[in-house]
Coordinates of N, CA and C in Angstrom, one line a residue:
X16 N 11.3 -35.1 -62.7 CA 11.0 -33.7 -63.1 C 12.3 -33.2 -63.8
X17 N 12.1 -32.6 -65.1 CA 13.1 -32.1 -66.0 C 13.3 -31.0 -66.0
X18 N 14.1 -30.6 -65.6 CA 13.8 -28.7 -66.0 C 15.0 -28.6 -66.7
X19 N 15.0 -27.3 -67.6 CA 15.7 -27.3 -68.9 C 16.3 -25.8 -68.2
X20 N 17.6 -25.4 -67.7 CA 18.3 -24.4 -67.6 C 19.1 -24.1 -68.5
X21 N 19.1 -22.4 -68.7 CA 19.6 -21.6 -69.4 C 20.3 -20.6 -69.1
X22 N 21.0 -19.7 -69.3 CA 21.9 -19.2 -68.7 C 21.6 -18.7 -67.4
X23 N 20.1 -17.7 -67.9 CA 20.0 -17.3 -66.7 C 18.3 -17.3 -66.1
X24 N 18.0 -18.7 -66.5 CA 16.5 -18.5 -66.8 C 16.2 -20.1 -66.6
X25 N 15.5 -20.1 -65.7 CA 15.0 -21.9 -65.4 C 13.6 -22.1 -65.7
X26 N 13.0 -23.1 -66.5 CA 12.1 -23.0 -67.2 C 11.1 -24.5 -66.6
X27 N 10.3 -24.6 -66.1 CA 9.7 -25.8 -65.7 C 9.2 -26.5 -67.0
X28 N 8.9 -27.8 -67.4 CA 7.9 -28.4 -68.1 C 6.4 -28.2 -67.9
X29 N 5.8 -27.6 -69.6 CA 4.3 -27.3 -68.6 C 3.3 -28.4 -68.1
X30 N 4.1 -29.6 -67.8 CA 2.8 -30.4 -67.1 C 3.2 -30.0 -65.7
X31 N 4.2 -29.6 -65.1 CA 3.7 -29.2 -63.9 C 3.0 -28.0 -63.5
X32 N 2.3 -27.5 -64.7 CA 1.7 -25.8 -64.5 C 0.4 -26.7 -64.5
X33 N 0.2 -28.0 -65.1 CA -0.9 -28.4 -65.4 C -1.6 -29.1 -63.9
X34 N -0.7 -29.9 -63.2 CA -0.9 -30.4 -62.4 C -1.1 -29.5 -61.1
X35 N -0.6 -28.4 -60.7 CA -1.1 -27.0 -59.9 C -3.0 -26.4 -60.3
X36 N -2.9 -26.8 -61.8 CA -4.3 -26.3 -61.7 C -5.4 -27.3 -61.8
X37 N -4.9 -28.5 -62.0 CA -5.9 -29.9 -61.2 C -6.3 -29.8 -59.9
X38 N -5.2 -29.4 -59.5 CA -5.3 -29.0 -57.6 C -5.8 -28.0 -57.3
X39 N -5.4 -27.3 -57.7 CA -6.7 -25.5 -57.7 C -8.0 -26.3 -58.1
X40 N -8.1 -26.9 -59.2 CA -9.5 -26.8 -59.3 C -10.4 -28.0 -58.3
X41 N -9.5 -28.9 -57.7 CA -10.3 -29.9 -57.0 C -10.5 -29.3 -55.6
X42 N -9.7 -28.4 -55.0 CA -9.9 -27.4 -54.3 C -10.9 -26.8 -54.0
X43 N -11.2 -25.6 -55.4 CA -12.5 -25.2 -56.1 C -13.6 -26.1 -55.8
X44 N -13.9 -27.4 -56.2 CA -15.0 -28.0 -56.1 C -15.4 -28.7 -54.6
X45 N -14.0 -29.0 -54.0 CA -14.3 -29.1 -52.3 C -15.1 -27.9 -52.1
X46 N -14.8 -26.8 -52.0 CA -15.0 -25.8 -52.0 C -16.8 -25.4 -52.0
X47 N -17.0 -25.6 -53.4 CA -18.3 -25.6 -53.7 C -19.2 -26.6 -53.3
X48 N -18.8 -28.1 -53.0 CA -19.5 -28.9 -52.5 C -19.8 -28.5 -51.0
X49 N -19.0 -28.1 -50.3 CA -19.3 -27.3 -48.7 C -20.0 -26.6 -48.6
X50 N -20.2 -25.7 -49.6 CA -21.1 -24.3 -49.6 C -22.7 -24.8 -50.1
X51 N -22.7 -25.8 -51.3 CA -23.9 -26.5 -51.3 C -24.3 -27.3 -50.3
X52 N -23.4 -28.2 -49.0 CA -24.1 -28.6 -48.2 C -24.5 -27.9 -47.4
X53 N -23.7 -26.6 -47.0 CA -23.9 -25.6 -45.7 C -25.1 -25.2 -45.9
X54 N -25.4 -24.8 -47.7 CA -26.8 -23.8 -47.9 C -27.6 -24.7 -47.7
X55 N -27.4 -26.2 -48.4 CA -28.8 -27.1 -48.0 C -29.4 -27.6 -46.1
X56 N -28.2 -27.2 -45.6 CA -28.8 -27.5 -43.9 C -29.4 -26.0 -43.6
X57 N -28.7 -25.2 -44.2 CA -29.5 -23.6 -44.0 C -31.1 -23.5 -44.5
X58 N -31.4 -24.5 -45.4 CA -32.4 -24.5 -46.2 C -33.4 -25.1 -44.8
X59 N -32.9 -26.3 -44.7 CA -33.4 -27.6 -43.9 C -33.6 -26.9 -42.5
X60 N -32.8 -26.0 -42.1 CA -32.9 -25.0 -40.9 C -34.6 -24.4 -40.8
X61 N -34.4 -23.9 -42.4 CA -35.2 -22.5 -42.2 C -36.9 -22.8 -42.3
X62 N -36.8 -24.8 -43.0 CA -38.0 -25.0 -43.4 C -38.5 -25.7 -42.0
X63 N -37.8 -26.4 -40.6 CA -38.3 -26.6 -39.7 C -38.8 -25.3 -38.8
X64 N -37.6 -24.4 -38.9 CA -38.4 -22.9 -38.2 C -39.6 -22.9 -38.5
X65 N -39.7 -22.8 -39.9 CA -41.1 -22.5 -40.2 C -42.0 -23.1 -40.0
X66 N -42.0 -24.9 -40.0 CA -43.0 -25.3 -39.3 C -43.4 -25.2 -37.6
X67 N -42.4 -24.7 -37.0 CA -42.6 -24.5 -36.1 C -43.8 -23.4 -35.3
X68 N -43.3 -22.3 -36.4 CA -44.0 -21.5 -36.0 C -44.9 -21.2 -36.7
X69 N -45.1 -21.9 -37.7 CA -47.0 -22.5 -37.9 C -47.4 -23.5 -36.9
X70 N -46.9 -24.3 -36.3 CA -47.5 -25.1 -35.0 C -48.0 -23.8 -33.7
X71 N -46.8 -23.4 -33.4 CA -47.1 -22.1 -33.2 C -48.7 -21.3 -33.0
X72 N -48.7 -20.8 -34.5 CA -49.7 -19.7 -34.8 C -51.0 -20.5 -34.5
X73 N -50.5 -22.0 -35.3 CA -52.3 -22.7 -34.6 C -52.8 -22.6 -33.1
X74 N -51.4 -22.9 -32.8 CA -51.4 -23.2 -31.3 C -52.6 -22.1 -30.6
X75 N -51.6 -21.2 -30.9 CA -52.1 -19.5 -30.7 C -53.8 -19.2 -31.1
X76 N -54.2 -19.9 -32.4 CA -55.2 -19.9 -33.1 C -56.5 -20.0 -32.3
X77 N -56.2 -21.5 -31.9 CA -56.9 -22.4 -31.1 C -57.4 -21.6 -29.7
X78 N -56.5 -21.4 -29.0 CA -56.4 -20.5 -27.9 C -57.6 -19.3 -27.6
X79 N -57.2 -18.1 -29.2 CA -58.2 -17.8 -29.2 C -59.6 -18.0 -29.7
X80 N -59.6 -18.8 -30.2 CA -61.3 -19.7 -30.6 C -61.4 -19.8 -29.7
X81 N -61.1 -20.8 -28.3 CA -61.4 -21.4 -27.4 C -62.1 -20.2 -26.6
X82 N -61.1 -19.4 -26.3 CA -61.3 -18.4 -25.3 C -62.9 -17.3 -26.0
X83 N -63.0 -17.0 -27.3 CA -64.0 -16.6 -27.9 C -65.1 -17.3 -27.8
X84 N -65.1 -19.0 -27.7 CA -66.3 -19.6 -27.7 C -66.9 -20.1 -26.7
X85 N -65.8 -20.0 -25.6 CA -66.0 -19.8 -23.9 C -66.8 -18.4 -23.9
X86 N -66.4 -17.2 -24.3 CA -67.1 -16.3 -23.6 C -68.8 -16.0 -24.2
X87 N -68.7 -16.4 -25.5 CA -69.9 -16.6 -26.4 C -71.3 -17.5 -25.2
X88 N -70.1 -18.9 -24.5 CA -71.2 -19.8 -24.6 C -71.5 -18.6 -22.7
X89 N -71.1 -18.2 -22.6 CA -71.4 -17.9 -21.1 C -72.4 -16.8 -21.2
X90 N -72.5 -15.7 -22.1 CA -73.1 -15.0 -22.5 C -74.7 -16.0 -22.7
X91 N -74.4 -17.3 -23.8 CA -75.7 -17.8 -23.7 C -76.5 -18.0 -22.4
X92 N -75.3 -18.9 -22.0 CA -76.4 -19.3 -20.5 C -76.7 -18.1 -20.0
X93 N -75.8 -16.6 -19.9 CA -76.8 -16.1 -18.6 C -77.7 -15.3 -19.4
X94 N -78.0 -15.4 -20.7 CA -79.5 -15.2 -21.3 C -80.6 -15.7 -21.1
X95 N -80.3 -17.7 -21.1 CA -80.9 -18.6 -21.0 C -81.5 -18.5 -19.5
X96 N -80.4 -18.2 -18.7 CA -80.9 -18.0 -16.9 C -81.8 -17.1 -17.0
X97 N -81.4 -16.0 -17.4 CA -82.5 -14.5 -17.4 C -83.6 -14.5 -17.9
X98 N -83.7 -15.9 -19.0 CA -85.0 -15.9 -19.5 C -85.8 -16.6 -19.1
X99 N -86.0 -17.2 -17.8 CA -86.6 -17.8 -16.8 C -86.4 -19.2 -17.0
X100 N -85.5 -19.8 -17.3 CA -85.9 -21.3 -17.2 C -84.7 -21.8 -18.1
X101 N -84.1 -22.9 -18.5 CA -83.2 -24.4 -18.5 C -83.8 -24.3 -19.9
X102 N -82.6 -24.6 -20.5 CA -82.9 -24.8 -21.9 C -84.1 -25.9 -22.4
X103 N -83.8 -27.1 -21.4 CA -84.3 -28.2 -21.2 C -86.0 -27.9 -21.5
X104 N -86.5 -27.0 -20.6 CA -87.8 -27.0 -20.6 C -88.2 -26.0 -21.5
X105 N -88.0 -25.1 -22.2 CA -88.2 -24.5 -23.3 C -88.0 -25.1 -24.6
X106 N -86.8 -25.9 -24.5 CA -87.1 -26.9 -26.0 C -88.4 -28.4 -26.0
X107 N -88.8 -28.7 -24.8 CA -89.9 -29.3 -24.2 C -91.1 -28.3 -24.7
X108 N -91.2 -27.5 -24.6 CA -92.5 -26.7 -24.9 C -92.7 -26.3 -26.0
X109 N -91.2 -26.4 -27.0 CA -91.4 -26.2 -28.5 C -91.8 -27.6 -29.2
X110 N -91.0 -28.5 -28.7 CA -91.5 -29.5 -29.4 C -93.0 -30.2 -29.0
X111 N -93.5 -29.4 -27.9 CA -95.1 -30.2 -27.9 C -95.7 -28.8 -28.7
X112 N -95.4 -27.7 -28.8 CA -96.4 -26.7 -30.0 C -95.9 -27.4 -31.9
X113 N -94.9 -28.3 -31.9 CA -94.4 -28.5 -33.2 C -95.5 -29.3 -33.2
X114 N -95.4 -30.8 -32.2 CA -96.3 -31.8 -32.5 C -97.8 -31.3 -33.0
X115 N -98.3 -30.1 -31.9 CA -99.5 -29.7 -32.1 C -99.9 -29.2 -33.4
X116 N -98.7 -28.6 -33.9 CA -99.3 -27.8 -35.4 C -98.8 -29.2 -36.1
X117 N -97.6 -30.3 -36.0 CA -97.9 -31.4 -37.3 C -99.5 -32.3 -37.5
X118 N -99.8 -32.1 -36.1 CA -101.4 -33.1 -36.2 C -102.6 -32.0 -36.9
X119 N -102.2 -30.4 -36.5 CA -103.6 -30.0 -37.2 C -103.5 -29.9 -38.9
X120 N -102.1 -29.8 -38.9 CA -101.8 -30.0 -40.3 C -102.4 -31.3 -41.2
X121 N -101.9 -32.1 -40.5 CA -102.4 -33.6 -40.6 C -103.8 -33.8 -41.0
X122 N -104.9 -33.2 -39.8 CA -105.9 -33.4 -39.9 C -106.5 -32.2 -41.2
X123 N -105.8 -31.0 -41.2 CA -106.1 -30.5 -42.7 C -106.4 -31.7 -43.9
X124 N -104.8 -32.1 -43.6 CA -104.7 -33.0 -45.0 C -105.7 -33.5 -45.1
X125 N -106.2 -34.5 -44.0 CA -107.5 -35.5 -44.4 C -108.5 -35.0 -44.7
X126 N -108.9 -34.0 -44.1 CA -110.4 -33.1 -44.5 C -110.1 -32.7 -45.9
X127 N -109.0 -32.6 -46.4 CA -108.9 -31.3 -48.1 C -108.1 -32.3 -48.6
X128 N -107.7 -33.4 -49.0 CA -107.3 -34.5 -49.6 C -108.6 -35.0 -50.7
X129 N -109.5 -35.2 -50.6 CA -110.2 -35.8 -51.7 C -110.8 -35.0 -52.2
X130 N -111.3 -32.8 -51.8 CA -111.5 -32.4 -52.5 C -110.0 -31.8 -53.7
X131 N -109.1 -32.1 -53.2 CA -107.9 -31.3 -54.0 C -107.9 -32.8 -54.8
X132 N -108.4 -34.0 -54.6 CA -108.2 -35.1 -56.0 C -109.7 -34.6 -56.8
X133 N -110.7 -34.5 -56.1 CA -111.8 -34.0 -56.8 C -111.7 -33.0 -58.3
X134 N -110.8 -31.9 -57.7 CA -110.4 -30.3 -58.5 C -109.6 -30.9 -59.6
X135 N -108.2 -31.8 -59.3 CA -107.5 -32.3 -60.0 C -107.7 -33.0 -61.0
X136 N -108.8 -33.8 -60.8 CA -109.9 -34.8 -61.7 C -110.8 -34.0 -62.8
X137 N -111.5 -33.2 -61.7 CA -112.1 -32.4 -62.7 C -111.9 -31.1 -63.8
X138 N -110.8 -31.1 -63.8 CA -109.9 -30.0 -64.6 C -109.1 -31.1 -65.7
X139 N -108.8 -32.1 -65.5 CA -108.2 -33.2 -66.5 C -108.9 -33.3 -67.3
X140 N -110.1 -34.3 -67.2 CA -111.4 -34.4 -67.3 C -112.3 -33.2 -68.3
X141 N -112.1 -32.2 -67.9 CA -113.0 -31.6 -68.6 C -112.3 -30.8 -70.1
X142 N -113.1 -30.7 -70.9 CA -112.7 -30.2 -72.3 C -113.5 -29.6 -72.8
X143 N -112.8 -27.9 -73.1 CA -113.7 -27.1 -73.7 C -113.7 -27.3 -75.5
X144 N -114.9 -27.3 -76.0 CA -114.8 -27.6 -77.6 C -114.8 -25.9 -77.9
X145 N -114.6 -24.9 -77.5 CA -114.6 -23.6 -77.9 C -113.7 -23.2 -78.3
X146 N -113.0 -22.8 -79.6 CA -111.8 -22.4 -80.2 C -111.9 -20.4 -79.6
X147 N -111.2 -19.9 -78.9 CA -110.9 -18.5 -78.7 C -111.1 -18.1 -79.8
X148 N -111.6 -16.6 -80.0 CA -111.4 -15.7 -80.9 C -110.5 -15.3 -81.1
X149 N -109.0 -15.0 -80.0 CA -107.8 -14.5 -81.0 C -107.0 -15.8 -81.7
X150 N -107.5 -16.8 -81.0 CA -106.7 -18.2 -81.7 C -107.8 -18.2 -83.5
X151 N -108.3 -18.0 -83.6 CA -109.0 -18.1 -84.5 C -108.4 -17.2 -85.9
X152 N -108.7 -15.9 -85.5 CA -107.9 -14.8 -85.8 C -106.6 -14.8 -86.2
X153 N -105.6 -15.2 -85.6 CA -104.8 -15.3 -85.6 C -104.2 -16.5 -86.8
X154 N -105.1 -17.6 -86.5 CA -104.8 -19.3 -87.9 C -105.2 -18.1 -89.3
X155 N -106.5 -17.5 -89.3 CA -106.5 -16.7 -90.4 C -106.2 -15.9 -90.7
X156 N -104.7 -14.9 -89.9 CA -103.8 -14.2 -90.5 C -102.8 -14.8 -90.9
X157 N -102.8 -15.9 -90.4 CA -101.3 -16.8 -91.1 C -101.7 -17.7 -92.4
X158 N -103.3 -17.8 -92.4 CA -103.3 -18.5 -93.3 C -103.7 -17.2 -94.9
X159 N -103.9 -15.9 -94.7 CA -104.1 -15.3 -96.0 C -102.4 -14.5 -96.2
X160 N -101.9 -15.0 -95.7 CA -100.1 -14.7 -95.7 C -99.8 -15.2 -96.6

């Protein structure tokens, strides 16, 4: 290190002004590298909180469904009790009135099956040669046009 004295005045070389602010500035970037890892675990903090208490809120969610579809189903049964009888035997008595109405149905079909091909036949089948009057009418206002 050189320093150049004068009478009353000592003067450094400015590479050591240079080399003070190398070190300030690697300082500075320690610095900011800290602050970027601190914010990033602050980050990483805040995004497990939050899963958390979205596990949480489902948690909670669930709970109440549960408890709403517990009191729903109890409500059923003691309808189902009051209405004389077990689910069991009331869906038994629907499905033999279903059966009943798919057979009379059934038996419709066969009785009205070959008149509905009869109707369908005879409507294909038939051809009127009578041209309508306003169809008529009408070819001879387009045709003196």
């Amino acid at each position: 290190k050189t320093t150049i004295h004068y009478p009353f005045v000592s003067i450094d070389p400015p590479l050591s002004n240079l080399k003070i602010n190398i070190m300030q500035n690697a300082s500075g970037i320690q610095e900011l590298m800290a602050a970027e890892t601190r914010a990033s675990q602050i980050v990483a903090e805040a995004r497990i909180g939050r899963g958390d208490r979205m596990k949480q809120a489902k948690a909670d969610a669930q709970e109440l469904i549960d408890a709403y579809r517990a009191e729903k189903q109890e409500e059923f049964n003691i309808k189902v009790a009051t209405a004389g009888g077990t689910g069991g035997s009331y869906s038994a008595k629907l499905q033999a009135e279903t059966n009943n109405d798919i057979q009379f149905m059934q038996g419709q079909f066969q009785r009205n099956a070959q008149k509905a091909v009869d109707v369908l036949l005879s409507k294909c089948c038939e051809v009127s040669l009578v041209v309508p009057t306003a169809r008529v009418r009408a070819t001879q206002k387009a045709a003196m046009e």
